[in-house]
mmCIF file of N, CA and C in Angstrom:
data_model
loop_
_atom_site.group_PDB
_atom_site.id
_atom_site.type_symbol
_atom_site.label_atom_id
_atom_site.label_comp_id
_atom_site.label_asym_id
_atom_site.label_seq_id
_atom_site.Cartn_x
_atom_site.Cartn_y
_atom_site.Cartn_z
ATOM 1 N N MET A 154 88.985 -72.834 -9.773
ATOM 2 C CA MET A 154 87.607 -72.418 -9.913
ATOM 3 C C MET A 154 87.017 -73.091 -11.138
ATOM 4 N N ALA A 155 85.884 -73.700 -10.993
ATOM 5 C CA ALA A 155 85.213 -74.331 -12.123
ATOM 6 C C ALA A 155 84.033 -73.473 -12.542
ATOM 7 N N LEU A 156 83.867 -73.329 -13.832
ATOM 8 C CA LEU A 156 82.684 -72.644 -14.328
ATOM 9 C C LEU A 156 81.489 -73.539 -14.111
ATOM 10 N N GLY A 157 80.317 -72.953 -14.155
ATOM 11 C CA GLY A 157 79.095 -73.723 -14.009
ATOM 12 C C GLY A 157 78.924 -74.685 -15.166
ATOM 13 N N PRO A 158 77.795 -75.375 -15.203
ATOM 14 C CA PRO A 158 77.558 -76.314 -16.286
ATOM 15 C C PRO A 158 77.631 -75.614 -17.637
ATOM 16 N N LEU A 159 77.878 -76.401 -18.649
ATOM 17 C CA LEU A 159 77.983 -75.862 -20.001
ATOM 18 C C LEU A 159 76.747 -75.022 -20.304
ATOM 19 N N ALA A 160 76.989 -73.759 -20.583
ATOM 20 C CA ALA A 160 75.878 -72.847 -20.857
ATOM 21 C C ALA A 160 75.643 -72.779 -22.356
ATOM 22 N N THR A 161 74.408 -72.884 -22.731
ATOM 23 C CA THR A 161 74.044 -72.775 -24.137
ATOM 24 C C THR A 161 73.069 -71.622 -24.289
ATOM 25 N N PHE A 162 73.352 -70.778 -25.238
ATOM 26 C CA PHE A 162 72.477 -69.656 -25.512
ATOM 27 C C PHE A 162 71.865 -69.882 -26.881
ATOM 28 N N ALA A 163 70.592 -70.197 -26.907
ATOM 29 C CA ALA A 163 69.910 -70.394 -28.184
ATOM 30 C C ALA A 163 69.158 -69.116 -28.519
ATOM 31 N N SER A 164 69.276 -68.697 -29.729
ATOM 32 C CA SER A 164 68.632 -67.473 -30.170
ATOM 33 C C SER A 164 67.538 -67.797 -31.167
ATOM 34 N N PRO A 165 66.405 -67.080 -31.068
ATOM 35 C CA PRO A 165 65.367 -67.282 -32.076
ATOM 36 C C PRO A 165 65.730 -66.586 -33.388
ATOM 37 N N ARG A 166 67.018 -66.420 -33.620
ATOM 38 C CA ARG A 166 67.563 -65.801 -34.831
ATOM 39 C C ARG A 166 67.029 -64.373 -34.973
ATOM 40 N N LEU A 167 67.299 -63.579 -33.944
ATOM 41 C CA LEU A 167 66.916 -62.181 -33.963
ATOM 42 C C LEU A 167 67.700 -61.450 -35.039
ATOM 43 N N ASP A 168 67.090 -60.430 -35.610
ATOM 44 C CA ASP A 168 67.795 -59.634 -36.606
ATOM 45 C C ASP A 168 68.536 -58.518 -35.884
ATOM 46 N N SER A 169 69.821 -58.703 -35.695
ATOM 47 C CA SER A 169 70.641 -57.712 -34.996
ATOM 48 C C SER A 169 71.464 -56.881 -35.965
ATOM 49 N N SER A 170 71.165 -56.981 -37.246
ATOM 50 C CA SER A 170 71.978 -56.287 -38.244
ATOM 51 C C SER A 170 71.943 -54.776 -38.077
ATOM 52 N N HIS A 171 70.884 -54.252 -37.465
ATOM 53 C CA HIS A 171 70.808 -52.806 -37.258
ATOM 54 C C HIS A 171 71.918 -52.304 -36.335
ATOM 55 N N LEU A 172 72.462 -53.183 -35.495
ATOM 56 C CA LEU A 172 73.536 -52.780 -34.578
ATOM 57 C C LEU A 172 74.821 -52.426 -35.313
ATOM 58 N N VAL A 173 75.005 -53.000 -36.494
ATOM 59 C CA VAL A 173 76.237 -52.782 -37.261
ATOM 60 C C VAL A 173 75.945 -52.448 -38.720
ATOM 61 N N ALA A 174 74.806 -51.819 -38.968
ATOM 62 C CA ALA A 174 74.366 -51.566 -40.339
ATOM 63 C C ALA A 174 75.278 -50.619 -41.109
ATOM 64 N N GLY A 175 75.809 -49.624 -40.455
ATOM 65 C CA GLY A 175 76.670 -48.659 -41.134
ATOM 66 C C GLY A 175 77.906 -48.370 -40.305
ATOM 67 N N PRO A 176 78.829 -47.597 -40.847
ATOM 68 C CA PRO A 176 80.069 -47.293 -40.127
ATOM 69 C C PRO A 176 79.835 -46.646 -38.758
ATOM 70 N N GLU A 177 78.882 -45.729 -38.672
ATOM 71 C CA GLU A 177 78.601 -45.080 -37.384
ATOM 72 C C GLU A 177 77.999 -46.069 -36.394
ATOM 73 N N ASP A 178 77.133 -46.954 -36.886
ATOM 74 C CA ASP A 178 76.537 -47.981 -36.025
ATOM 75 C C ASP A 178 77.611 -48.924 -35.490
ATOM 76 N N ARG A 179 78.524 -49.346 -36.376
ATOM 77 C CA ARG A 179 79.612 -50.238 -35.948
ATOM 78 C C ARG A 179 80.503 -49.555 -34.921
ATOM 79 N N ALA A 180 80.796 -48.282 -35.130
ATOM 80 C CA ALA A 180 81.643 -47.539 -34.188
ATOM 81 C C ALA A 180 80.971 -47.442 -32.822
ATOM 82 N N ARG A 181 79.665 -47.170 -32.796
ATOM 83 C CA ARG A 181 78.932 -47.099 -31.519
ATOM 84 C C ARG A 181 78.920 -48.459 -30.822
ATOM 85 N N TYR A 182 78.659 -49.509 -31.603
ATOM 86 C CA TYR A 182 78.607 -50.858 -31.036
ATOM 87 C C TYR A 182 79.962 -51.242 -30.434
ATOM 88 N N MET A 183 81.032 -51.010 -31.185
ATOM 89 C CA MET A 183 82.369 -51.353 -30.688
ATOM 90 C C MET A 183 82.739 -50.514 -29.471
ATOM 91 N N ALA A 184 82.393 -49.232 -29.470
ATOM 92 C CA ALA A 184 82.683 -48.380 -28.313
ATOM 93 C C ALA A 184 81.953 -48.899 -27.078
ATOM 94 N N ARG A 185 80.706 -49.320 -27.256
ATOM 95 C CA ARG A 185 79.935 -49.861 -26.127
ATOM 96 C C ARG A 185 80.548 -51.162 -25.622
ATOM 97 N N MET A 186 80.910 -52.057 -26.551
ATOM 98 C CA MET A 186 81.514 -53.326 -26.136
ATOM 99 C C MET A 186 82.853 -53.104 -25.436
ATOM 100 N N LEU A 187 83.692 -52.240 -25.990
ATOM 101 C CA LEU A 187 84.991 -51.973 -25.366
ATOM 102 C C LEU A 187 84.827 -51.332 -23.997
ATOM 103 N N ASP A 188 83.870 -50.416 -23.864
ATOM 104 C CA ASP A 188 83.620 -49.805 -22.558
ATOM 105 C C ASP A 188 83.190 -50.864 -21.551
ATOM 106 N N THR A 189 82.282 -51.731 -21.963
ATOM 107 C CA THR A 189 81.807 -52.778 -21.056
ATOM 108 C C THR A 189 82.937 -53.728 -20.671
ATOM 109 N N LEU A 190 83.669 -54.237 -21.662
ATOM 110 C CA LEU A 190 84.731 -55.207 -21.381
ATOM 111 C C LEU A 190 85.913 -54.599 -20.628
ATOM 112 N N CYS A 191 86.370 -53.430 -21.061
ATOM 113 C CA CYS A 191 87.609 -52.866 -20.511
ATOM 114 C C CYS A 191 87.391 -51.999 -19.278
ATOM 115 N N THR A 192 86.303 -51.228 -19.251
ATOM 116 C CA THR A 192 86.092 -50.287 -18.156
ATOM 117 C C THR A 192 85.186 -50.860 -17.075
ATOM 118 N N GLN A 193 84.032 -51.367 -17.479
ATOM 119 C CA GLN A 193 83.078 -51.853 -16.486
ATOM 120 C C GLN A 193 83.480 -53.205 -15.904
ATOM 121 N N ILE A 194 83.912 -54.134 -16.747
ATOM 122 C CA ILE A 194 84.325 -55.458 -16.258
ATOM 123 C C ILE A 194 85.786 -55.434 -15.829
ATOM 124 N N GLY A 195 86.645 -54.823 -16.609
ATOM 125 C CA GLY A 195 88.058 -54.695 -16.244
ATOM 126 C C GLY A 195 88.882 -55.918 -16.595
ATOM 127 N N PRO A 196 90.040 -56.080 -15.936
ATOM 128 C CA PRO A 196 90.929 -57.218 -16.225
ATOM 129 C C PRO A 196 90.181 -58.546 -16.076
ATOM 130 N N ARG A 197 90.455 -59.479 -16.980
ATOM 131 C CA ARG A 197 89.719 -60.738 -17.029
ATOM 132 C C ARG A 197 90.670 -61.922 -16.953
ATOM 133 N N TYR A 198 91.272 -62.108 -15.799
ATOM 134 C CA TYR A 198 92.191 -63.233 -15.613
ATOM 135 C C TYR A 198 91.410 -64.542 -15.643
ATOM 136 N N ALA A 199 92.000 -65.578 -16.215
ATOM 137 C CA ALA A 199 91.340 -66.885 -16.288
ATOM 138 C C ALA A 199 90.904 -67.329 -14.900
ATOM 139 N N GLY A 200 89.664 -67.743 -14.796
ATOM 140 C CA GLY A 200 89.126 -68.222 -13.532
ATOM 141 C C GLY A 200 88.511 -67.145 -12.668
ATOM 142 N N SER A 201 88.639 -65.895 -13.058
ATOM 143 C CA SER A 201 88.092 -64.802 -12.243
ATOM 144 C C SER A 201 86.613 -64.577 -12.560
ATOM 145 N N GLU A 202 85.941 -63.891 -11.646
ATOM 146 C CA GLU A 202 84.539 -63.537 -11.864
ATOM 147 C C GLU A 202 84.406 -62.642 -13.103
ATOM 148 N N ALA A 203 85.371 -61.743 -13.285
ATOM 149 C CA ALA A 203 85.346 -60.859 -14.453
ATOM 150 C C ALA A 203 85.460 -61.666 -15.751
ATOM 151 N N TYR A 204 86.264 -62.712 -15.738
ATOM 152 C CA TYR A 204 86.385 -63.584 -16.917
ATOM 153 C C TYR A 204 85.030 -64.213 -17.235
ATOM 154 N N ASP A 205 84.368 -64.724 -16.206
ATOM 155 C CA ASP A 205 83.057 -65.343 -16.403
ATOM 156 C C ASP A 205 82.056 -64.336 -16.963
ATOM 157 N N ARG A 206 82.038 -63.118 -16.402
ATOM 158 C CA ARG A 206 81.107 -62.091 -16.873
ATOM 159 C C ARG A 206 81.383 -61.721 -18.330
ATOM 160 N N SER A 207 82.664 -61.618 -18.686
ATOM 161 C CA SER A 207 82.991 -61.256 -20.073
ATOM 162 C C SER A 207 82.600 -62.380 -21.034
ATOM 163 N N ALA A 208 82.794 -63.621 -20.640
ATOM 164 C CA ALA A 208 82.398 -64.754 -21.489
ATOM 165 C C ALA A 208 80.884 -64.772 -21.685
ATOM 166 N N GLU A 209 80.133 -64.508 -20.628
ATOM 167 C CA GLU A 209 78.674 -64.451 -20.724
ATOM 168 C C GLU A 209 78.242 -63.323 -21.661
ATOM 169 N N LEU A 210 78.865 -62.160 -21.525
ATOM 170 C CA LEU A 210 78.534 -61.021 -22.380
ATOM 171 C C LEU A 210 78.767 -61.358 -23.854
ATOM 172 N N ILE A 211 79.905 -61.921 -24.159
ATOM 173 C CA ILE A 211 80.230 -62.250 -25.548
ATOM 174 C C ILE A 211 79.276 -63.317 -26.086
ATOM 175 N N ALA A 212 78.939 -64.301 -25.265
ATOM 176 C CA ALA A 212 77.983 -65.329 -25.694
ATOM 177 C C ALA A 212 76.614 -64.709 -25.973
ATOM 178 N N GLN A 213 76.191 -63.780 -25.129
ATOM 179 C CA GLN A 213 74.901 -63.114 -25.345
ATOM 180 C C GLN A 213 74.910 -62.296 -26.635
ATOM 181 N N GLU A 214 76.001 -61.601 -26.881
ATOM 182 C CA GLU A 214 76.103 -60.804 -28.105
ATOM 183 C C GLU A 214 76.124 -61.706 -29.341
ATOM 184 N N LEU A 215 76.855 -62.810 -29.279
ATOM 185 C CA LEU A 215 76.879 -63.748 -30.406
ATOM 186 C C LEU A 215 75.502 -64.362 -30.648
ATOM 187 N N ALA A 216 74.759 -64.599 -29.559
ATOM 188 C CA ALA A 216 73.433 -65.200 -29.685
ATOM 189 C C ALA A 216 72.472 -64.307 -30.466
ATOM 190 N N LEU A 217 72.788 -63.021 -30.568
ATOM 191 C CA LEU A 217 71.955 -62.126 -31.372
ATOM 192 C C LEU A 217 72.136 -62.368 -32.866
ATOM 193 N N ALA A 218 73.247 -62.975 -33.241
ATOM 194 C CA ALA A 218 73.569 -63.109 -34.661
ATOM 195 C C ALA A 218 73.637 -64.544 -35.168
ATOM 196 N N VAL A 219 73.833 -65.501 -34.279
ATOM 197 C CA VAL A 219 73.953 -66.899 -34.711
ATOM 198 C C VAL A 219 72.938 -67.744 -33.949
ATOM 199 N N PRO A 220 72.513 -68.870 -34.514
ATOM 200 C CA PRO A 220 71.454 -69.656 -33.889
ATOM 201 C C PRO A 220 71.818 -70.290 -32.547
ATOM 202 N N LYS A 221 73.092 -70.623 -32.331
ATOM 203 C CA LYS A 221 73.444 -71.297 -31.074
ATOM 204 C C LYS A 221 74.886 -70.978 -30.708
ATOM 205 N N THR A 222 75.099 -70.641 -29.443
ATOM 206 C CA THR A 222 76.455 -70.449 -28.932
ATOM 207 C C THR A 222 76.601 -71.269 -27.658
ATOM 208 N N GLU A 223 77.819 -71.652 -27.340
ATOM 209 C CA GLU A 223 78.080 -72.436 -26.129
ATOM 210 C C GLU A 223 79.307 -71.900 -25.414
ATOM 211 N N LEU A 224 79.303 -72.051 -24.097
ATOM 212 C CA LEU A 224 80.477 -71.755 -23.287
ATOM 213 C C LEU A 224 81.089 -73.080 -22.871
ATOM 214 N N ASP A 225 82.359 -73.265 -23.151
ATOM 215 C CA ASP A 225 83.038 -74.488 -22.734
ATOM 216 C C ASP A 225 83.359 -74.417 -21.252
ATOM 217 N N GLU A 226 83.276 -75.547 -20.581
ATOM 218 C CA GLU A 226 83.577 -75.646 -19.161
ATOM 219 C C GLU A 226 85.021 -76.105 -18.984
ATOM 220 N N PHE A 227 85.690 -75.541 -18.007
ATOM 221 C CA PHE A 227 87.033 -75.992 -17.674
ATOM 222 C C PHE A 227 87.266 -75.782 -16.188
ATOM 223 N N SER A 228 88.231 -76.500 -15.635
ATOM 224 C CA SER A 228 88.574 -76.373 -14.218
ATOM 225 C C SER A 228 89.903 -75.657 -14.083
ATOM 226 N N LEU A 229 90.001 -74.870 -13.047
ATOM 227 C CA LEU A 229 91.218 -74.139 -12.755
ATOM 228 C C LEU A 229 91.451 -74.260 -11.257
ATOM 229 N N ARG A 230 92.569 -74.849 -10.875
ATOM 230 C CA ARG A 230 92.826 -75.083 -9.450
ATOM 231 C C ARG A 230 92.956 -73.787 -8.675
ATOM 232 N N ALA A 231 93.755 -72.873 -9.159
ATOM 233 C CA ALA A 231 93.927 -71.604 -8.447
ATOM 234 C C ALA A 231 94.653 -70.620 -9.339
ATOM 235 N N TRP A 232 94.457 -69.382 -9.054
ATOM 236 C CA TRP A 232 95.178 -68.312 -9.727
ATOM 237 C C TRP A 232 95.580 -67.328 -8.655
ATOM 238 N N ARG A 233 96.826 -66.887 -8.702
ATOM 239 C CA ARG A 233 97.259 -65.881 -7.736
ATOM 240 C C ARG A 233 98.257 -64.950 -8.399
ATOM 241 N N LEU A 234 98.243 -63.713 -7.959
ATOM 242 C CA LEU A 234 99.134 -62.696 -8.477
ATOM 243 C C LEU A 234 100.510 -62.888 -7.854
ATOM 244 N N LEU A 235 101.540 -63.046 -8.666
ATOM 245 C CA LEU A 235 102.891 -63.261 -8.154
ATOM 246 C C LEU A 235 103.587 -61.954 -7.806
ATOM 247 N N GLU A 236 103.259 -60.890 -8.512
ATOM 248 C CA GLU A 236 103.830 -59.583 -8.208
ATOM 249 C C GLU A 236 102.866 -58.512 -8.693
ATOM 250 N N GLU A 237 103.083 -57.291 -8.261
ATOM 251 C CA GLU A 237 102.213 -56.198 -8.664
ATOM 252 C C GLU A 237 102.374 -55.927 -10.157
ATOM 253 N N PRO A 238 101.264 -55.617 -10.841
ATOM 254 C CA PRO A 238 101.361 -55.294 -12.265
ATOM 255 C C PRO A 238 102.208 -54.048 -12.482
ATOM 256 N N ILE A 239 102.852 -53.963 -13.633
ATOM 257 C CA ILE A 239 103.711 -52.816 -13.904
ATOM 258 C C ILE A 239 102.953 -51.672 -14.561
ATOM 259 N N PHE A 240 101.696 -51.851 -14.847
ATOM 260 C CA PHE A 240 100.917 -50.770 -15.455
ATOM 261 C C PHE A 240 99.671 -50.499 -14.665
#
């Protein structure tokens, strides 16, 4: 599976400092990110749709704090589960 063209997220340098201004803000932000990544998106095997969604999410979040972020493109011939997960 190949990702789409190199995605670039340019930010007008938004002030996102309020998201992590204090300990309670940081805890809320991290809880939201962990819920999104671990519960809503779930396992993110390389080449999977979930992997792509998680990469997009992280790029969007970084774009709130830095002027430019990029997603690197790579090709993956195939991925398959060899046995059932133990957890």
